[in-house]
mmCIF file of C-alpha atoms and ligand atoms in Angstrom:
data_model
loop_
_atom_site.group_PDB
_atom_site.id
_atom_site.type_symbol
_atom_site.label_atom_id
_atom_site.label_comp_id
_atom_site.label_asym_id
_atom_site.label_seq_id
_atom_site.Cartn_x
_atom_site.Cartn_y
_atom_site.Cartn_z
ATOM 1 C CA MET A 138 91.620 73.296 187.507
ATOM 2 C CA SER A 139 88.001 72.309 188.096
ATOM 3 C CA TRP A 140 84.944 73.732 186.460
ATOM 4 C CA ASN A 141 81.810 74.109 188.557
ATOM 5 C CA ILE A 142 78.696 73.446 186.659
ATOM 6 C CA HIS A 143 75.290 75.155 187.288
ATOM 7 C CA PRO A 144 72.053 74.212 186.180
ATOM 8 C CA SER A 145 71.872 77.297 183.950
ATOM 9 C CA ASP A 146 74.903 75.722 181.923
ATOM 10 C CA ILE A 147 72.966 72.560 181.207
ATOM 11 C CA LEU A 148 72.497 72.442 177.152
ATOM 12 C CA LEU A 149 70.928 69.132 176.944
ATOM 13 C CA ASN A 150 69.165 67.169 179.697
ATOM 14 C CA GLU A 151 68.845 63.482 179.956
ATOM 15 C CA ASP A 152 65.627 63.328 178.399
ATOM 16 C CA GLN A 153 66.402 65.517 175.550
ATOM 17 C CA ILE A 154 69.536 63.399 174.825
ATOM 18 C CA GLN A 155 67.779 60.299 175.067
ATOM 19 C CA SER A 156 65.107 61.492 172.387
ATOM 20 C CA GLY A 157 67.826 62.446 170.095
ATOM 21 C CA VAL A 158 69.582 58.955 170.438
ATOM 22 C CA GLU A 159 66.254 57.405 169.734
ATOM 23 C CA ARG A 160 65.767 59.387 166.683
ATOM 24 C CA VAL A 161 69.270 58.595 165.347
ATOM 25 C CA ALA A 162 68.664 54.897 166.187
ATOM 26 C CA LEU A 163 65.745 54.880 164.103
ATOM 27 C CA GLU A 164 67.320 56.904 161.256
ATOM 28 C CA ILE A 165 69.905 54.377 161.194
ATOM 29 C CA SER A 166 67.654 51.342 161.442
ATOM 30 C CA ASN A 167 65.490 52.810 158.589
ATOM 31 C CA THR A 168 68.711 53.253 156.379
ATOM 32 C CA PHE A 169 70.217 49.884 156.238
ATOM 33 C CA PRO A 170 68.463 46.692 155.225
ATOM 34 C CA THR A 171 68.635 44.086 158.013
ATOM 35 C CA ASN A 172 70.651 41.613 155.944
ATOM 36 C CA GLU A 173 73.549 44.227 155.356
ATOM 37 C CA PRO A 174 76.369 43.454 157.750
ATOM 38 C CA LEU A 175 76.901 46.803 159.497
ATOM 39 C CA LEU A 176 80.007 47.788 161.541
ATOM 40 C CA MET A 177 80.111 50.809 163.681
ATOM 41 C CA ILE A 178 83.370 52.353 164.903
ATOM 42 C CA GLY A 179 83.425 54.783 167.869
ATOM 43 C CA VAL A 180 86.109 57.369 168.231
ATOM 44 C CA LEU A 181 87.577 56.985 171.548
ATOM 45 C CA ASN A 182 87.252 58.217 174.166
ATOM 46 C CA GLY A 183 84.284 60.521 173.744
ATOM 47 C CA ALA A 184 82.066 58.314 171.672
ATOM 48 C CA PHE A 185 81.939 55.450 174.170
ATOM 49 C CA ILE A 186 78.520 56.354 175.661
ATOM 50 C CA PHE A 187 76.728 57.600 172.825
ATOM 51 C CA LEU A 188 77.819 54.496 170.906
ATOM 52 C CA SER A 189 76.733 52.127 173.738
ATOM 53 C CA ASP A 190 73.466 53.697 173.923
ATOM 54 C CA LEU A 191 72.928 53.933 170.297
ATOM 55 C CA CYS A 192 73.684 50.553 169.311
ATOM 56 C CA ARG A 193 71.177 49.052 171.923
ATOM 57 C CA ARG A 194 68.502 50.996 170.468
ATOM 58 C CA ILE A 195 69.183 49.742 166.703
ATOM 59 C CA GLN A 196 66.949 46.948 165.844
ATOM 60 C CA ARG A 197 69.578 44.798 163.980
ATOM 61 C CA ASP A 198 73.024 42.995 164.462
ATOM 62 C CA ILE A 199 75.967 45.377 164.524
ATOM 63 C CA ALA A 200 79.539 44.838 164.798
ATOM 64 C CA VAL A 201 81.257 47.381 166.942
ATOM 65 C CA ASP A 202 84.830 48.519 167.122
ATOM 66 C CA PHE A 203 86.972 51.447 168.198
ATOM 67 C CA ILE A 204 89.757 53.871 167.124
ATOM 68 C CA GLN A 205 91.643 56.409 168.693
ATOM 69 C CA ILE A 206 93.398 59.416 167.084
ATOM 70 C CA SER A 207 95.616 61.771 168.601
ATOM 71 C CA SER A 208 94.057 64.804 170.362
ATOM 72 C CA TYR A 209 95.080 68.013 170.281
ATOM 73 C CA GLY A 210 94.039 69.705 173.350
ATOM 74 C CA GLN A 211 90.570 71.244 173.561
ATOM 75 C CA ASN A 212 91.412 74.934 172.945
ATOM 76 C CA LEU A 213 92.999 74.259 169.586
ATOM 77 C CA CYS A 214 91.884 73.270 166.092
ATOM 78 C CA SER A 215 93.196 70.144 164.797
ATOM 79 C CA SER A 216 96.230 70.432 162.501
ATOM 80 C CA GLY A 217 96.310 68.264 159.464
ATOM 81 C CA ASN A 218 98.759 66.307 161.841
ATOM 82 C CA ILE A 219 96.571 63.643 163.157
ATOM 83 C CA THR A 220 97.851 60.328 163.911
ATOM 84 C CA ILE A 221 96.446 57.029 165.112
ATOM 85 C CA LYS A 222 96.862 55.982 168.619
ATOM 86 C CA LYS A 223 94.756 52.958 168.657
ATOM 87 C CA ASP A 224 93.681 51.246 165.353
ATOM 88 C CA ILE A 225 90.514 48.927 165.093
ATOM 89 C CA SER A 226 90.625 44.965 165.085
ATOM 90 C CA LEU A 227 88.227 44.028 162.689
ATOM 91 C CA SER A 228 88.594 44.307 158.904
ATOM 92 C CA VAL A 229 86.636 47.228 157.181
ATOM 93 C CA PHE A 230 87.513 45.777 153.734
ATOM 94 C CA GLY A 231 84.411 45.749 151.530
ATOM 95 C CA ARG A 232 82.037 46.615 154.204
ATOM 96 C CA SER A 233 79.550 49.645 155.153
ATOM 97 C CA ILE A 234 80.865 51.393 158.308
ATOM 98 C CA ILE A 235 79.396 53.999 160.470
ATOM 99 C CA LEU A 236 82.130 56.311 162.108
ATOM 100 C CA VAL A 237 80.428 57.542 165.425
ATOM 101 C CA GLU A 238 81.913 60.678 167.086
ATOM 102 C CA ASP A 239 81.119 62.719 170.105
ATOM 103 C CA ILE A 240 81.070 65.965 168.386
ATOM 104 C CA ILE A 241 82.513 67.544 164.929
ATOM 105 C CA ASP A 242 83.933 70.778 165.258
ATOM 106 C CA SER A 243 86.558 71.861 162.547
ATOM 107 C CA GLY A 244 85.811 68.542 160.689
ATOM 108 C CA HIS A 245 89.403 67.668 160.400
ATOM 109 C CA SER A 246 89.507 64.583 162.609
ATOM 110 C CA MET A 247 86.313 63.005 160.647
ATOM 111 C CA VAL A 248 87.839 63.847 157.214
ATOM 112 C CA PHE A 249 91.163 62.210 158.357
ATOM 113 C CA LEU A 250 89.193 59.280 159.546
ATOM 114 C CA GLN A 251 87.003 58.991 156.220
ATOM 115 C CA GLN A 252 90.338 59.031 154.264
ATOM 116 C CA TYR A 253 91.876 56.336 156.412
ATOM 117 C CA PHE A 254 88.882 53.931 156.291
ATOM 118 C CA ALA A 255 88.581 54.512 152.482
ATOM 119 C CA LEU A 256 92.398 53.572 152.109
ATOM 120 C CA LYS A 257 91.637 50.700 154.059
ATOM 121 C CA GLY A 258 89.071 49.529 151.462
ATOM 122 C CA ALA A 259 85.610 50.218 153.305
ATOM 123 C CA LYS A 260 82.776 49.869 150.762
ATOM 124 C CA LYS A 261 80.657 53.143 152.016
ATOM 125 C CA ILE A 262 81.501 55.291 155.096
ATOM 126 C CA TYR A 263 78.601 57.043 157.026
ATOM 127 C CA VAL A 264 78.977 59.468 159.566
ATOM 128 C CA CYS A 265 77.272 59.598 162.662
ATOM 129 C CA THR A 266 77.780 62.331 165.559
ATOM 130 C CA PHE A 267 76.103 63.111 168.838
ATOM 131 C CA LEU A 268 76.954 66.573 168.428
ATOM 132 C CA ASP A 269 77.628 69.150 165.503
ATOM 133 C CA LYS A 270 79.321 72.332 165.811
ATOM 134 C CA LYS A 271 78.395 73.305 162.396
ATOM 135 C CA ASP A 272 79.705 77.344 162.481
ATOM 136 C CA ARG A 273 83.082 75.882 163.475
ATOM 137 C CA ARG A 274 83.639 73.670 160.372
ATOM 138 C CA GLU A 275 86.880 74.436 158.471
ATOM 139 C CA VAL A 276 86.520 71.564 155.737
ATOM 140 C CA PRO A 277 83.488 70.414 153.768
ATOM 141 C CA LEU A 278 81.677 67.295 155.333
ATOM 142 C CA ASN A 279 78.585 65.370 154.854
ATOM 143 C CA ILE A 280 77.454 64.284 158.145
ATOM 144 C CA ASP A 281 74.716 61.180 157.800
ATOM 145 C CA PHE A 282 73.305 61.284 161.253
ATOM 146 C CA CYS A 283 73.453 63.850 163.789
ATOM 147 C CA GLY A 284 72.063 63.943 167.342
ATOM 148 C CA PHE A 285 72.132 67.656 167.872
ATOM 149 C CA THR A 286 73.574 70.712 166.190
ATOM 150 C CA ILE A 287 74.924 73.052 168.796
ATOM 151 C CA PRO A 288 76.159 76.730 169.019
ATOM 152 C CA ASN A 289 80.020 77.462 169.457
ATOM 153 C CA HIS A 290 80.617 76.570 172.811
ATOM 154 C CA PHE A 291 82.760 74.266 174.580
ATOM 155 C CA VAL A 292 80.641 71.420 176.197
ATOM 156 C CA VAL A 293 81.499 68.400 178.406
ATOM 157 C CA GLY A 294 79.297 65.472 179.453
ATOM 158 C CA TYR A 295 77.846 62.377 178.056
ATOM 159 C CA GLY A 296 81.364 61.292 177.204
ATOM 160 C CA LEU A 297 82.762 64.611 176.124
ATOM 161 C CA ASP A 298 85.653 65.943 178.570
ATOM 162 C CA ALA A 299 87.464 69.189 179.324
ATOM 163 C CA LYS A 300 91.057 67.382 180.158
ATOM 164 C CA GLU A 301 89.266 64.305 181.323
ATOM 165 C CA GLN A 302 86.794 66.182 183.581
ATOM 166 C CA HIS A 303 82.959 65.854 183.482
ATOM 167 C CA ARG A 304 83.111 62.904 180.991
ATOM 168 C CA CYS A 305 80.560 60.954 182.719
ATOM 169 C CA LEU A 306 77.842 63.523 183.525
ATOM 170 C CA PRO A 307 74.469 62.034 181.958
ATOM 171 C CA TYR A 308 73.756 65.684 180.593
ATOM 172 C CA VAL A 309 75.802 68.145 178.480
ATOM 173 C CA ALA A 310 76.677 71.500 179.657
ATOM 174 C CA ILE A 311 78.604 74.353 178.377
ATOM 175 C CA ILE A 312 81.708 75.320 180.340
ATOM 176 C CA ASN A 313 83.154 78.539 180.170
ATOM 177 C CA GLU A 314 86.998 78.308 178.951
ATOM 178 C CA GLU A 315 87.939 81.606 180.588
ATOM 179 C CA LYS A 316 87.693 79.765 184.231
ATOM 180 C CA GLU A 317 90.466 77.654 183.189
HETATM 181 P P1 IMP B 625 87.495 68.375 164.964
HETATM 182 O O1 IMP B 625 88.599 67.760 164.271
HETATM 183 O O2 IMP B 625 88.020 69.935 165.084
HETATM 184 O O3 IMP B 625 86.009 68.476 164.364
HETATM 185 O O4 IMP B 625 87.458 67.988 166.427
HETATM 186 C C1 IMP B 625 86.688 67.157 166.924
HETATM 187 C C2 IMP B 625 87.219 66.558 168.347
HETATM 188 O O5 IMP B 625 87.461 67.556 169.031
HETATM 189 C C3 IMP B 625 86.137 65.736 168.927
HETATM 190 O O6 IMP B 625 85.973 64.432 168.678
HETATM 191 C C4 IMP B 625 86.459 66.034 170.457
HETATM 192 O O7 IMP B 625 87.320 65.302 170.830
HETATM 193 C C5 IMP B 625 87.084 67.500 170.308
HETATM 194 N N1 IMP B 625 86.173 68.586 170.799
HETATM 195 C C6 IMP B 625 85.720 69.712 169.931
HETATM 196 N N2 IMP B 625 84.977 70.460 170.677
HETATM 197 C C7 IMP B 625 84.681 69.953 171.821
HETATM 198 C C8 IMP B 625 83.807 70.222 172.898
HETATM 199 O O8 IMP B 625 83.093 71.463 172.953
HETATM 200 N N3 IMP B 625 84.019 69.673 174.051
HETATM 201 C C9 IMP B 625 84.742 68.245 174.206
HETATM 202 N N4 IMP B 625 85.446 68.206 173.113
HETATM 203 C C10 IMP B 625 85.660 68.733 171.896
HETATM 204 MG MG1 MG B 626 86.105 62.732 169.852
#
């Protein structure tokens, strides 16, 4: 099944996205002293576009790694049953890390990742997300850096997919799940 995207479905256009990324990059640049080693960990697959734009706008040296966790299908909420599909290669022990997500929905995935990296000995764990569907939260979660808070719609583009479709769109659009 494919979803057609009409101009009226666009929630964030390219210019809006790029100014949001610039703002988040500035916030991150201003938060960390330039002599502090910083590691950004992107959550695959969705965060790869946001992270690649973001890290090129941050005025400091950054190490980058990626992790992938089990997904649960876009129509469902994550259960407590999350597993690691691909782990990072770098060590987080004693380091400040920034976890970079495409979108935070229920919050279960991010809480799982915070606990996972705390157990691996990360010194401080920051949360950065491109999008936040705040109204959907099921667990308390503090977000340190956020691109945009959005209403409760299923969105695609700029890294976010619906069954692997529309991930590489340069904008973010709402798709109507009833069309599935
Ligand atoms: P959470 O554990 O419920 O916070 O789920 C977060 C994950 O669900 C994200 O990393 C996405 O992979 C996926 N997700 C949640 N909402 C959307 C959406 O609107 N579009 C695409 N993926 C989504
Ligand atoms: Mg994701």
